Coordinates of C-alpha atoms in Angstrom, one line a residue:
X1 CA 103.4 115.2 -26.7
X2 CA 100.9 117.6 -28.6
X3 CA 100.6 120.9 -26.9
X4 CA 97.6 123.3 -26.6
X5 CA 98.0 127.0 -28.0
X6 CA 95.4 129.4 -27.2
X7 CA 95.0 132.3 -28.8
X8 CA 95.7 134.5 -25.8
X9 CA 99.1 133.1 -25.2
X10 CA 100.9 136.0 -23.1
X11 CA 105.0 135.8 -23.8
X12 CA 107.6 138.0 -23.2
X13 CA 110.4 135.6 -24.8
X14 CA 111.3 135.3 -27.9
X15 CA 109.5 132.8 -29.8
X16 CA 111.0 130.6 -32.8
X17 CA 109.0 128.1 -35.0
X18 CA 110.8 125.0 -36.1
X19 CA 109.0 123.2 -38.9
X20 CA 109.9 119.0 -38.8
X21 CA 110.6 117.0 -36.0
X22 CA 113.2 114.7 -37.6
X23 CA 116.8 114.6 -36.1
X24 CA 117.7 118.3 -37.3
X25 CA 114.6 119.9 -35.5
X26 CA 114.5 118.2 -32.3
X27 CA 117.8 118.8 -31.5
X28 CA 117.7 122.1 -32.5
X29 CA 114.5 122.5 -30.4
X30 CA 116.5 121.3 -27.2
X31 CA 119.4 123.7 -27.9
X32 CA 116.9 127.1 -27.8
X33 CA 114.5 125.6 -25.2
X34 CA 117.6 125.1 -22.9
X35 CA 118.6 128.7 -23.9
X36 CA 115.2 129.7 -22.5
X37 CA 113.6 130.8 -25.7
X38 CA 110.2 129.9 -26.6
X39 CA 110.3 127.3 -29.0
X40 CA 107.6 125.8 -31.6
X41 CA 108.1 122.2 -32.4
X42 CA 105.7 121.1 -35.2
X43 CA 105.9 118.1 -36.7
X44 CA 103.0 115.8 -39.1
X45 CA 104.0 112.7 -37.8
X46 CA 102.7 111.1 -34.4
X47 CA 106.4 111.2 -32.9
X48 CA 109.7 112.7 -33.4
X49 CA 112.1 111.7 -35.3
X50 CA 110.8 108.6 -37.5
X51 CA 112.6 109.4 -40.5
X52 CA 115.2 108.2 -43.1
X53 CA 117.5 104.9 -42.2
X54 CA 120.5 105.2 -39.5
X55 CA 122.4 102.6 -38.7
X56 CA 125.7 103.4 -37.3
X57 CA 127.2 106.4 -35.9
X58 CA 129.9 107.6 -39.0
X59 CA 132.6 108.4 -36.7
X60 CA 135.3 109.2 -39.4
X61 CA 132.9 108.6 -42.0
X62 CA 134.8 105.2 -43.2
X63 CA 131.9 104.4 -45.0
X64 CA 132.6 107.0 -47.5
X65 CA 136.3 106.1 -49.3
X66 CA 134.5 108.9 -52.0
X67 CA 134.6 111.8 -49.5
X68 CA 137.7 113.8 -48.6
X69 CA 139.7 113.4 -45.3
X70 CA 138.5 116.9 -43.7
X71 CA 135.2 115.5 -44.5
X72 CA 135.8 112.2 -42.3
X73 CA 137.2 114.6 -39.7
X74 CA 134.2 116.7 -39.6
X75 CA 132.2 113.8 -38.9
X76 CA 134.2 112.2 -36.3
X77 CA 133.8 115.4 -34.5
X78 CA 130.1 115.8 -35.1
X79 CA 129.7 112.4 -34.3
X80 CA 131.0 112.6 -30.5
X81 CA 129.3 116.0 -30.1
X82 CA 125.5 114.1 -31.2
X83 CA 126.6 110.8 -29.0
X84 CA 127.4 113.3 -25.8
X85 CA 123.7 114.9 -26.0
X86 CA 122.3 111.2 -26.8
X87 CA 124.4 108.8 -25.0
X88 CA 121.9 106.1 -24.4
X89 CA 120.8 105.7 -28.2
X90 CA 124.4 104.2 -29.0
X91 CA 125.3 100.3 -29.0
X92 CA 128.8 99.8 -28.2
X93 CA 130.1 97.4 -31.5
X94 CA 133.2 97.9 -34.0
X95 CA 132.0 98.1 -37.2
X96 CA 134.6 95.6 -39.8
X97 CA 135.2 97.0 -43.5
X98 CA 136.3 94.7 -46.4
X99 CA 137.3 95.8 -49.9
X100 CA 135.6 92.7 -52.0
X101 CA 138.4 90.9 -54.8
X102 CA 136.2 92.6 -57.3
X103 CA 136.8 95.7 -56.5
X104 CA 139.6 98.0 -57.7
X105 CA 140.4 99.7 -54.3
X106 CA 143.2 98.4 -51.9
X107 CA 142.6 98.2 -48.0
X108 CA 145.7 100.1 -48.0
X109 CA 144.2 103.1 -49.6
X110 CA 142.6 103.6 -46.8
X111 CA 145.1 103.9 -43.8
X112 CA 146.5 107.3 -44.0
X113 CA 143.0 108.4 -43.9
X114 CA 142.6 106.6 -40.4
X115 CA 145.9 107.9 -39.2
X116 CA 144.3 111.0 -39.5
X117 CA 141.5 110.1 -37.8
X118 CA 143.5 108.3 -34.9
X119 CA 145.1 111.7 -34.3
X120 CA 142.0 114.0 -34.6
X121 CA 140.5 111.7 -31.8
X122 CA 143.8 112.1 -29.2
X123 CA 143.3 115.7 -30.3
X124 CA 139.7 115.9 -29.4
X125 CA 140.5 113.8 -26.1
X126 CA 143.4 116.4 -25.6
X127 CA 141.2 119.4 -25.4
X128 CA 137.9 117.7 -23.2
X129 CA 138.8 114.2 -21.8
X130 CA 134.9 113.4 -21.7
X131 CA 135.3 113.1 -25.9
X132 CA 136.9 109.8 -25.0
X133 CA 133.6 107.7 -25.7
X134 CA 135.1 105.7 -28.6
X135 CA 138.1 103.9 -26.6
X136 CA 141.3 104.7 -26.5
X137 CA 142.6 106.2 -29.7
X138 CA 144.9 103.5 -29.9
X139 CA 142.2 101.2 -30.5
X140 CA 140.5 103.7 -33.0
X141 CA 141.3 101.1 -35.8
X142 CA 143.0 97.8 -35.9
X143 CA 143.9 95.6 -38.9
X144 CA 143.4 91.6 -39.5
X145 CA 145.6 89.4 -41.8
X146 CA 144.4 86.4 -43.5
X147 CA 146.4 84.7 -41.2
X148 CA 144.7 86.0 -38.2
X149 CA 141.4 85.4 -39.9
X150 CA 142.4 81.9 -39.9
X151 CA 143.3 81.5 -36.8
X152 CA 140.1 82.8 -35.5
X153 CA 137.8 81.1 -37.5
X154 CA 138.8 78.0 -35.4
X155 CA 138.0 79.7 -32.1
X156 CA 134.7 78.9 -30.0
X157 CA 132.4 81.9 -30.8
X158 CA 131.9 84.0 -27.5
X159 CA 128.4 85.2 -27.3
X160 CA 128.8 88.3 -26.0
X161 CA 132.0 89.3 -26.9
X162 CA 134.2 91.8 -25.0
X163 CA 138.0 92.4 -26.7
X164 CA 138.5 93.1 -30.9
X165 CA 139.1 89.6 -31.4
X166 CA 136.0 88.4 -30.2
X167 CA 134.0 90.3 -31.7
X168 CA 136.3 88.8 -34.9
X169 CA 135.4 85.6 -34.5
X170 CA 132.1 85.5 -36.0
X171 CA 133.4 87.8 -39.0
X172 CA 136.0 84.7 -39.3
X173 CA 133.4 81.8 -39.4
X174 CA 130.9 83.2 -41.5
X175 CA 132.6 85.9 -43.6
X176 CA 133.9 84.0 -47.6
X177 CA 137.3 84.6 -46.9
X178 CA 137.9 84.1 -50.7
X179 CA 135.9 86.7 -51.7
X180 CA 137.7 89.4 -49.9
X181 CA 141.3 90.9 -49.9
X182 CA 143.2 91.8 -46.6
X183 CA 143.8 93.3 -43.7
X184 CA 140.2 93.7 -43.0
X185 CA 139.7 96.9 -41.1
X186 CA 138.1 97.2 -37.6
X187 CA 137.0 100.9 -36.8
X188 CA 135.4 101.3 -33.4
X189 CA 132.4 103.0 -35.6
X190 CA 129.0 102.2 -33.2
X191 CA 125.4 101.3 -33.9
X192 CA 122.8 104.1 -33.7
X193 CA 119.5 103.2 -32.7
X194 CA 116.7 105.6 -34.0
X195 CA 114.1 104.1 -31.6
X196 CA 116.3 105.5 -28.9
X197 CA 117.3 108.5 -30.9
X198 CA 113.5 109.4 -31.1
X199 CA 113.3 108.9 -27.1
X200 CA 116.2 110.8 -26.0
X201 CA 114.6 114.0 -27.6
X202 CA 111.3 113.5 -26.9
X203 CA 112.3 112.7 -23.0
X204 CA 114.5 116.0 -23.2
X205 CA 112.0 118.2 -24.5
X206 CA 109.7 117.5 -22.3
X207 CA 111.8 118.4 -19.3
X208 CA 112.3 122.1 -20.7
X209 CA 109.0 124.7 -19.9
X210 CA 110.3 126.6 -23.2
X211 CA 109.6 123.6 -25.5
X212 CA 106.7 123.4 -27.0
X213 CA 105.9 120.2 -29.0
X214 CA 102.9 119.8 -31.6
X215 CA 103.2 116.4 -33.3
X216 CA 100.1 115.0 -35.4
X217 CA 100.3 118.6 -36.8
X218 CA 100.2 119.9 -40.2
X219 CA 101.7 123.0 -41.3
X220 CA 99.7 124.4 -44.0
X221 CA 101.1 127.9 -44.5
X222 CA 103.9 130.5 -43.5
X223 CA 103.7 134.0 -44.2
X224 CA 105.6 137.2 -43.4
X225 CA 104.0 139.8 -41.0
X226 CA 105.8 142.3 -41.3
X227 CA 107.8 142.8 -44.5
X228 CA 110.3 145.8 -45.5
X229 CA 110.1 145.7 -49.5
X230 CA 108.8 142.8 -49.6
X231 CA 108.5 143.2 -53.6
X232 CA 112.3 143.6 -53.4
X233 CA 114.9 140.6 -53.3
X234 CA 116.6 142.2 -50.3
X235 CA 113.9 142.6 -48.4
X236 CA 113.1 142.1 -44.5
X237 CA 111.4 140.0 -42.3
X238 CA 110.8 140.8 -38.4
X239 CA 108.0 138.1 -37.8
X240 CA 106.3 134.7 -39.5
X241 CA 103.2 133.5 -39.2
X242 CA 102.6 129.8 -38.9
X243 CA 99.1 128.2 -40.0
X244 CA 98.5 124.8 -38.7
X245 CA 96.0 122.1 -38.2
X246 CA 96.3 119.5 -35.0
X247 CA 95.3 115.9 -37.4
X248 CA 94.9 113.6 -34.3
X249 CA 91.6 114.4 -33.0
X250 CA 88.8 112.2 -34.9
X251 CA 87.4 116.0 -35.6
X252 CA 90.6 116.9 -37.6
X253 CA 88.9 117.4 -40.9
X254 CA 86.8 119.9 -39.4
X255 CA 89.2 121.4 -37.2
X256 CA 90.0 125.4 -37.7
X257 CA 93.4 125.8 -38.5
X258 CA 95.3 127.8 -35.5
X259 CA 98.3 130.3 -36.3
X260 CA 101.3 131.5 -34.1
X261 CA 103.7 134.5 -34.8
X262 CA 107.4 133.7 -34.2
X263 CA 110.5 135.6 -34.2
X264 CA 112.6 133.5 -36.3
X265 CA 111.8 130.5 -38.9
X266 CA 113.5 127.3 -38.8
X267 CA 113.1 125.3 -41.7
X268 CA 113.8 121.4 -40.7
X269 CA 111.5 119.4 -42.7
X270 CA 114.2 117.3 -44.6
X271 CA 112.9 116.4 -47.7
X272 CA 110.3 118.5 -47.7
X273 CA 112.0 121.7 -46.7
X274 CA 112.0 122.9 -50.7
X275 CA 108.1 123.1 -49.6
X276 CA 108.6 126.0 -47.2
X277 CA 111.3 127.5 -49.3
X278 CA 108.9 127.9 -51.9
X279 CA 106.5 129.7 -49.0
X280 CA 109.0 131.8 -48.2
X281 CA 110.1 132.7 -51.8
X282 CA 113.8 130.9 -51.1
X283 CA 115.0 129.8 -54.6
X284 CA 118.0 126.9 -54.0
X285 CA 118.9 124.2 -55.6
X286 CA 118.4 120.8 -54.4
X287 CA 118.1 116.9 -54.6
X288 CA 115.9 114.3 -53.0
X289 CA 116.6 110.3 -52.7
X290 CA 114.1 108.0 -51.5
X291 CA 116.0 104.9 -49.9
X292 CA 115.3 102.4 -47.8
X293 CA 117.0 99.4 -45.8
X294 CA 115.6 96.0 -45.0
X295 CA 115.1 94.4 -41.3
X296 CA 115.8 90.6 -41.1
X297 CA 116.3 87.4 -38.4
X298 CA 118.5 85.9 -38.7
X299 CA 118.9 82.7 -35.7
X300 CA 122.5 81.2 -36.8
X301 CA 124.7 84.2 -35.8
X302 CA 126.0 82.4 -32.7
X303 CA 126.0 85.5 -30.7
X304 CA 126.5 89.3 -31.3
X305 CA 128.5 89.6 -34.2
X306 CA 130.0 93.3 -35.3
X307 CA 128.0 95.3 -38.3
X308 CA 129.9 94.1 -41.6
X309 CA 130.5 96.2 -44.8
X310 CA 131.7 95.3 -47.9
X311 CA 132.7 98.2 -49.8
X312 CA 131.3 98.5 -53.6
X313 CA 130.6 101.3 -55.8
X314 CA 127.2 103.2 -54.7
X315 CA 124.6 102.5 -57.6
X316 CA 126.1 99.6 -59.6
X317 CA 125.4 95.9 -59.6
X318 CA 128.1 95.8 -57.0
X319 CA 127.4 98.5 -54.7
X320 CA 128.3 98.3 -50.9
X321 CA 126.4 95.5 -48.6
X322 CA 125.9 96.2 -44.8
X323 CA 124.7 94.3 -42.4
X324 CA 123.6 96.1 -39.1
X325 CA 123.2 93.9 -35.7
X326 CA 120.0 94.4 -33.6
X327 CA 119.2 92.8 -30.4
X328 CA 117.1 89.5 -30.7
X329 CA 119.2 88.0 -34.2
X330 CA 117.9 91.1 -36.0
X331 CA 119.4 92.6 -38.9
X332 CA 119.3 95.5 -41.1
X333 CA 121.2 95.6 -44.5
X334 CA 121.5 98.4 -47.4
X335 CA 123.0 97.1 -50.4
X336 CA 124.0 100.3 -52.5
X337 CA 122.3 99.1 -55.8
X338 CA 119.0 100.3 -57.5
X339 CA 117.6 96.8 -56.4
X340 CA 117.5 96.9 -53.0
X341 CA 118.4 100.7 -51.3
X342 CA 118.7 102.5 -54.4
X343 CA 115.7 103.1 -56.5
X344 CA 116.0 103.6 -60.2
X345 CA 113.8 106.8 -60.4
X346 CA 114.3 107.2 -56.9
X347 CA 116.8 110.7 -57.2
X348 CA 115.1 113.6 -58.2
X349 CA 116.3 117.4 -58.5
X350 CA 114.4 120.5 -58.0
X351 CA 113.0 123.0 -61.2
X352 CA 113.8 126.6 -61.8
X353 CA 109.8 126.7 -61.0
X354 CA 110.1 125.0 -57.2
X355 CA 113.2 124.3 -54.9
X356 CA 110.8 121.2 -54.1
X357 CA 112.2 118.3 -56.1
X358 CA 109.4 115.7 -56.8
X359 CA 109.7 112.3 -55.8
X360 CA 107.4 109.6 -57.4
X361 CA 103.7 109.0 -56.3
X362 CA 104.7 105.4 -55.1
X363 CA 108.0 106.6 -52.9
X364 CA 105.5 109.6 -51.7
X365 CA 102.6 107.1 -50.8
X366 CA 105.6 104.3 -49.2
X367 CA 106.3 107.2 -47.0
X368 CA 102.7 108.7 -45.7
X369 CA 101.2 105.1 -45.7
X370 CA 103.4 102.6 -45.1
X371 CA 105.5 100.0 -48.0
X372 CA 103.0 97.8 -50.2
X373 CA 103.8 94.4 -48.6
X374 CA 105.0 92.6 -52.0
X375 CA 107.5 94.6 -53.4
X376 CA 108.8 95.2 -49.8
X377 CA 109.1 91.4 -49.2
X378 CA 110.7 91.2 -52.7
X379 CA 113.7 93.8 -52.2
X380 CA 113.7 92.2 -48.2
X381 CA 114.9 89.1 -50.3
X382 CA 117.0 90.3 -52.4
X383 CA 119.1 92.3 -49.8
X384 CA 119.0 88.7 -47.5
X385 CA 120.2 86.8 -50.7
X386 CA 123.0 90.1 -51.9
X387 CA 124.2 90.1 -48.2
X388 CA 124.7 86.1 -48.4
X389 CA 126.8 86.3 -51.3
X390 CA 129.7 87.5 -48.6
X391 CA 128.2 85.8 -45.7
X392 CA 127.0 81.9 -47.3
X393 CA 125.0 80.8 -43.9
X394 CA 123.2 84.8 -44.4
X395 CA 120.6 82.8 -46.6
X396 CA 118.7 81.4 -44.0
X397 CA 117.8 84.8 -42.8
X398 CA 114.5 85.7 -43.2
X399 CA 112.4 88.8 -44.2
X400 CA 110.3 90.4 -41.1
X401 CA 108.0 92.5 -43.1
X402 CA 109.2 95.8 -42.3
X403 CA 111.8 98.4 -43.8
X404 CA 113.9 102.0 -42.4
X405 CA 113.2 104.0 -45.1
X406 CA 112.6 107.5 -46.3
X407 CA 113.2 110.2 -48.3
X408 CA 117.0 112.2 -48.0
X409 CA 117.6 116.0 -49.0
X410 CA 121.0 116.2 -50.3
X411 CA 121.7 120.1 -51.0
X412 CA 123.3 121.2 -54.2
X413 CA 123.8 118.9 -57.1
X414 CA 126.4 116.2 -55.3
X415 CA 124.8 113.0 -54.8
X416 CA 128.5 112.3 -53.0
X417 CA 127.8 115.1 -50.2
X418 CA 127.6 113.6 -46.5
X419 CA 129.0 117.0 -44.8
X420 CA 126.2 119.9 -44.5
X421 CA 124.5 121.8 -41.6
X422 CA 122.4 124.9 -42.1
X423 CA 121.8 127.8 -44.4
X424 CA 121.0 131.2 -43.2
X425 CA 119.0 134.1 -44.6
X426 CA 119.8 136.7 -42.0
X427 CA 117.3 139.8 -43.7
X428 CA 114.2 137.4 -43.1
X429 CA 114.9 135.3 -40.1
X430 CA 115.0 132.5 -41.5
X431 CA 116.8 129.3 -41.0
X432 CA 117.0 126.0 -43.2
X433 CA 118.6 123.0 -41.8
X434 CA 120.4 120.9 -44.6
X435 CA 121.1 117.5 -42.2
X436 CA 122.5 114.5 -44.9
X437 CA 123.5 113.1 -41.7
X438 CA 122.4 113.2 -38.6
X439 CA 125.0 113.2 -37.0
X440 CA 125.7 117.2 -38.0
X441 CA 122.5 118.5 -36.1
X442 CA 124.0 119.7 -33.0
X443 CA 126.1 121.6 -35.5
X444 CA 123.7 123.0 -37.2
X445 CA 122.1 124.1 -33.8
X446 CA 125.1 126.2 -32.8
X447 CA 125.2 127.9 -35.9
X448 CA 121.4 128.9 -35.8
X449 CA 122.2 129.9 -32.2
X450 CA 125.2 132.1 -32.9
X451 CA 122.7 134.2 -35.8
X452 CA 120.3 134.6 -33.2
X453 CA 122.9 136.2 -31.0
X454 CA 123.6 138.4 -33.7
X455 CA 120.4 139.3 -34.4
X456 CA 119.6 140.6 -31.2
X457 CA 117.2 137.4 -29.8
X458 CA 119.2 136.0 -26.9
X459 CA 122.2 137.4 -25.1
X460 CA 125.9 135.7 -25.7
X461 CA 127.3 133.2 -23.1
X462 CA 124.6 132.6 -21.0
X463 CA 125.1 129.8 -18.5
X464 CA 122.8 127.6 -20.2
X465 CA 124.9 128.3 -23.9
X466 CA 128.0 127.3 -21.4
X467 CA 126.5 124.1 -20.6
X468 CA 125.8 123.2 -24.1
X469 CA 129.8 122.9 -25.0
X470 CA 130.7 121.1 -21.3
X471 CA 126.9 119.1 -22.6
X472 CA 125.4 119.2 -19.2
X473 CA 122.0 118.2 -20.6
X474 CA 119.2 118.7 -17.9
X475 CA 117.2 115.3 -19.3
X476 CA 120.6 112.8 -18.7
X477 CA 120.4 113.7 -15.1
X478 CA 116.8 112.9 -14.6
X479 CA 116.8 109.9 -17.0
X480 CA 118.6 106.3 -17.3
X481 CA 119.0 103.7 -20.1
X482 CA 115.7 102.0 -18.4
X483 CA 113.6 105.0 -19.0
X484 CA 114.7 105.2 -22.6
X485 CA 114.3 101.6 -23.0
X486 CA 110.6 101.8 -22.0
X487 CA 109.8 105.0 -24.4
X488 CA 112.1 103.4 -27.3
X489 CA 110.0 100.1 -26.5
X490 CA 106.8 101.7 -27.7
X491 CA 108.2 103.7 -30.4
X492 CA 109.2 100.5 -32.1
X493 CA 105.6 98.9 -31.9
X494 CA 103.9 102.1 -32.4
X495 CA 106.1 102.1 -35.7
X496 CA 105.1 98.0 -36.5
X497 CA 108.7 97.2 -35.7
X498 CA 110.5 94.2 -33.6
X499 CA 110.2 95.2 -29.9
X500 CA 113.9 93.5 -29.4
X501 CA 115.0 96.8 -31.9
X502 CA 114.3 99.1 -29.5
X503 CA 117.1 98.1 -27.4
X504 CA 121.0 97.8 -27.4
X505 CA 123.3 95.3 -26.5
X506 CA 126.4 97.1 -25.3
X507 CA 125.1 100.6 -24.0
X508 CA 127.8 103.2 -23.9
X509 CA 127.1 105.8 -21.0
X510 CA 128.0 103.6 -18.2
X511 CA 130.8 102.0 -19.8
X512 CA 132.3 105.6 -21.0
X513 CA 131.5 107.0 -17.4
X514 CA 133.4 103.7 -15.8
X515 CA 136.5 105.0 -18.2
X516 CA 136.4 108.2 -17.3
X517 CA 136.2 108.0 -13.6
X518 CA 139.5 107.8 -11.7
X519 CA 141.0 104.4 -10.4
X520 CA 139.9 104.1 -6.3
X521 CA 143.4 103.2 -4.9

């Protein structure tokens, strides 16, 4: 995917330099590519978008009973804006929430918030029937008694499911019952597969002329070109220029660095991004958390079984478990506690001297080099052994030697925050994406788009900016679930992960086109 940049390079676009190729700055590079502008991609990584943990698509944010309501409706929207641009990296599974007996909170507490979100979703449907790609609103959420439970638990399990209660079955076999109060909660919340995430883009940026993708790169510097007052705190920037090094070649160490001048910055390097803030002379204030979640097989599931959380408070001894179904009996689990996703020195916050907080050399060297293997098997078996507590049979999962895992920018001082998008600096051009979730990137793309249009750089409503809202992505016609199988395949090994990963079981773009296509009479 690494292009070539000569020194001659003859443009009469606009140019813009996007710095990280996580979620944040590939989307954002496929918004301006389709908008025709030239855009710089460069990312140090050998692919896009191999990053922090995902595991399902927060679509109401029900994870979060810490975060307020117009939060969980902010993300219910941004969540089916990201799954309309990346329809093919989504696997089609409720998601079942329990409130242990330890825990103070009531399932209860928790169903005028999903009322809310019930009617947010017919509203969204209202105003674009192609939002409709969680069900039928109706189905948004549904409750189970104990009774119920019971009832299922004495049903055959179905291996592949394909109604609520199916899908309930296995949550009634192998879930303690005891150890949880009721109604448990079904929320058609879906897995989210960052294999297939990482293919989508790279699949879509290659089909745009405009795009310009440099991974195995290293940015080493950015510096303005031309600068009004540039001793002064208001001062302006017309043009950056970006030094970087290509690192793939087996000539990399004694490769001469290459530079490019852009028209506008775009600061999406996640954790890192207090690095070029600090380049740019940006002061902010921010916080870093290294986590990670553990991959599993598990052979006595019986079938596909829906992803299971039991809700706990985030950093205690009882934080929340989850357990997220792969393909092929594999698992993923977080467990909210500072032995197995939280890390005890694992939050840091930045200085008054750098807006780069500074993780720990081990969490730095986990994430350039890969997880030492016995402290990675050792939190692997705790999070098999902490999801077992709630699910008995659980324990004879077994670790896989592998982990999702990275470190998370959280802007501000609220460790709590899940809602953020971008921050602008309109005087030097210059654009820092501030993505806790993933889900807000498309978001975050708009905005940038809209200060462009304001600074001059592209016109306003253009066909292609048109396209964007009705999401009449170039790559979705040209590509199928099969293509982003194969490209997702090699991601995975590529990345020393379970090939069966790479794939879904239920995927969602020709079900949601089935729905949305009229009945033939």
């Amino acid at each position: 995917m690494t292009h070539s940049l000569t020194k001659n390079h003859v443009h009469s676009t606009k140019r813009v330099g996007i710095l990280g190729g996580g979620t944040a700055g590939a989307t954002i590079a496929i918004r301006l590519a389709a908008l025709g502008l030239d855009t710089y991609l460069f990312e140090k990584n050998k692919s896009l978008i191999d990053g922090p943990p995902m595991c399902h698509l927060h679509a109401g944010g029900n994870l979060y009973r810490e975060i307020p309501d117009e939060d969980c409706v902010a993300l219910l929207k941004q969540c089916i804006d990201i799954l309309r641009l990346y329809p093919y990296t989504i696997d089609v599974r409720p998601t079942v929430f329990a409130v242990p007996t330890r825990d103070e909170g009531l399932p209860e507490d928790l169903l005028p918030r999903l009322d809310i979100l019930t009617e947010a979703y017919r509203d969204l449907i209202a105003q674009d029937a192609n939002n409709k790609v969680l069900g039928d609103p109706e189905d948004y959420y549904q409750l189970y008694s104990h009774e119920q439970l019971i009832e299922l638990s004495e049903r055959h399990q179905v291996a592949v499911p394909s109604t609520v209660d199916e899908w309930m079955i296995p949550v009634a076999k192998y879930l303690d019952l005891n150890k949880v109060k009721f109604p448990l909660i079904v929320v058609q919340e879906y897995g989210w597969n960052i294999f297939r995430l990482a293919a989508s883009a790279q699949l879509a940026l290659e089909g745009y002329e405009h795009a310009h993708v440099f991974t195995d790169t290293q940015v080493k510097q950015v510096m303005p070109v031309d600068c009004e007052n540039c001793s002064n705190a208001d001062h302006h920037v017309t043009k950056w220029r970006i030094d970087y090094q290509q690192t793939f070649s087996q000539q990399a160490t004694h490769a001469e660095p290459e530079s490019i001048e852009v028209d506008y910055l775009i600061n999406a390097c996640g954790f890192r991004t207090g690095v070029i803030d600090d380049m740019v002379g940006v002061k902010v204030t921010r916080m870093v958390e290294f986590k990670s979640s553990y991959i599993t097989h598990w052979d006595n599931a019986g079938g596909q079984i829906p992803e299971i959380i039991v809700y706990g408070s985030r950093g205690t001894p009882e934080g929340m478990a989850q357990l997220t179904p792969y393909p092929g009996g594999y698992f993923q689990i977080h467990g909210m506690s500072k032995f197995i996703t939280l890390f005890d020195d694992g939050l840091v916050a930045s200085s008054k001297d750098s807006a780069q907080p500074k993780l720990p050399p081990q969490y730095v060297h986990y994430i350039e080099d890969g997880w030492d293997k016995a402290p990675l098997q050792a939190r692997s078996q705790q999070a098999i052994d902490y999801v077992a507590e709630f699910v008995p049979t659980f324990h004879s999962a077994r670790t896989v030697g592998n982990a999702l895992y990275g470190g998370q920018q959280i802007p501000g001082q609220d460790d709590t925050l899940r809602v953020a998008d971008v921050s602008l600096y309109s005087n030097i051009r210059y654009a820092r994406a501030e993505n806790v979730k993933a889900s807000s990137t498309l978001i975050a793309a708009d905005q940038i788009v809209d200060e462009l249009t304001t600074l001059g750089l592209i016109d306003n409503d253009t066909p292609a900016n048109r396209n964007r809202y009705a999401h009449e992505w170039p790559y979705l016609v040209h590509n199928d679930s099969l293509i982003i199988d194969e490209v997702a395949r090699v991601l995975a090994e590529e990345r020393g992960f379970p090939l069966a990963m790479a794939n879904v079981n239920h995927g969602i773009r020709e079900k949601t086109l089935d729905d949305l296509s009229p009945d033939e009479a």
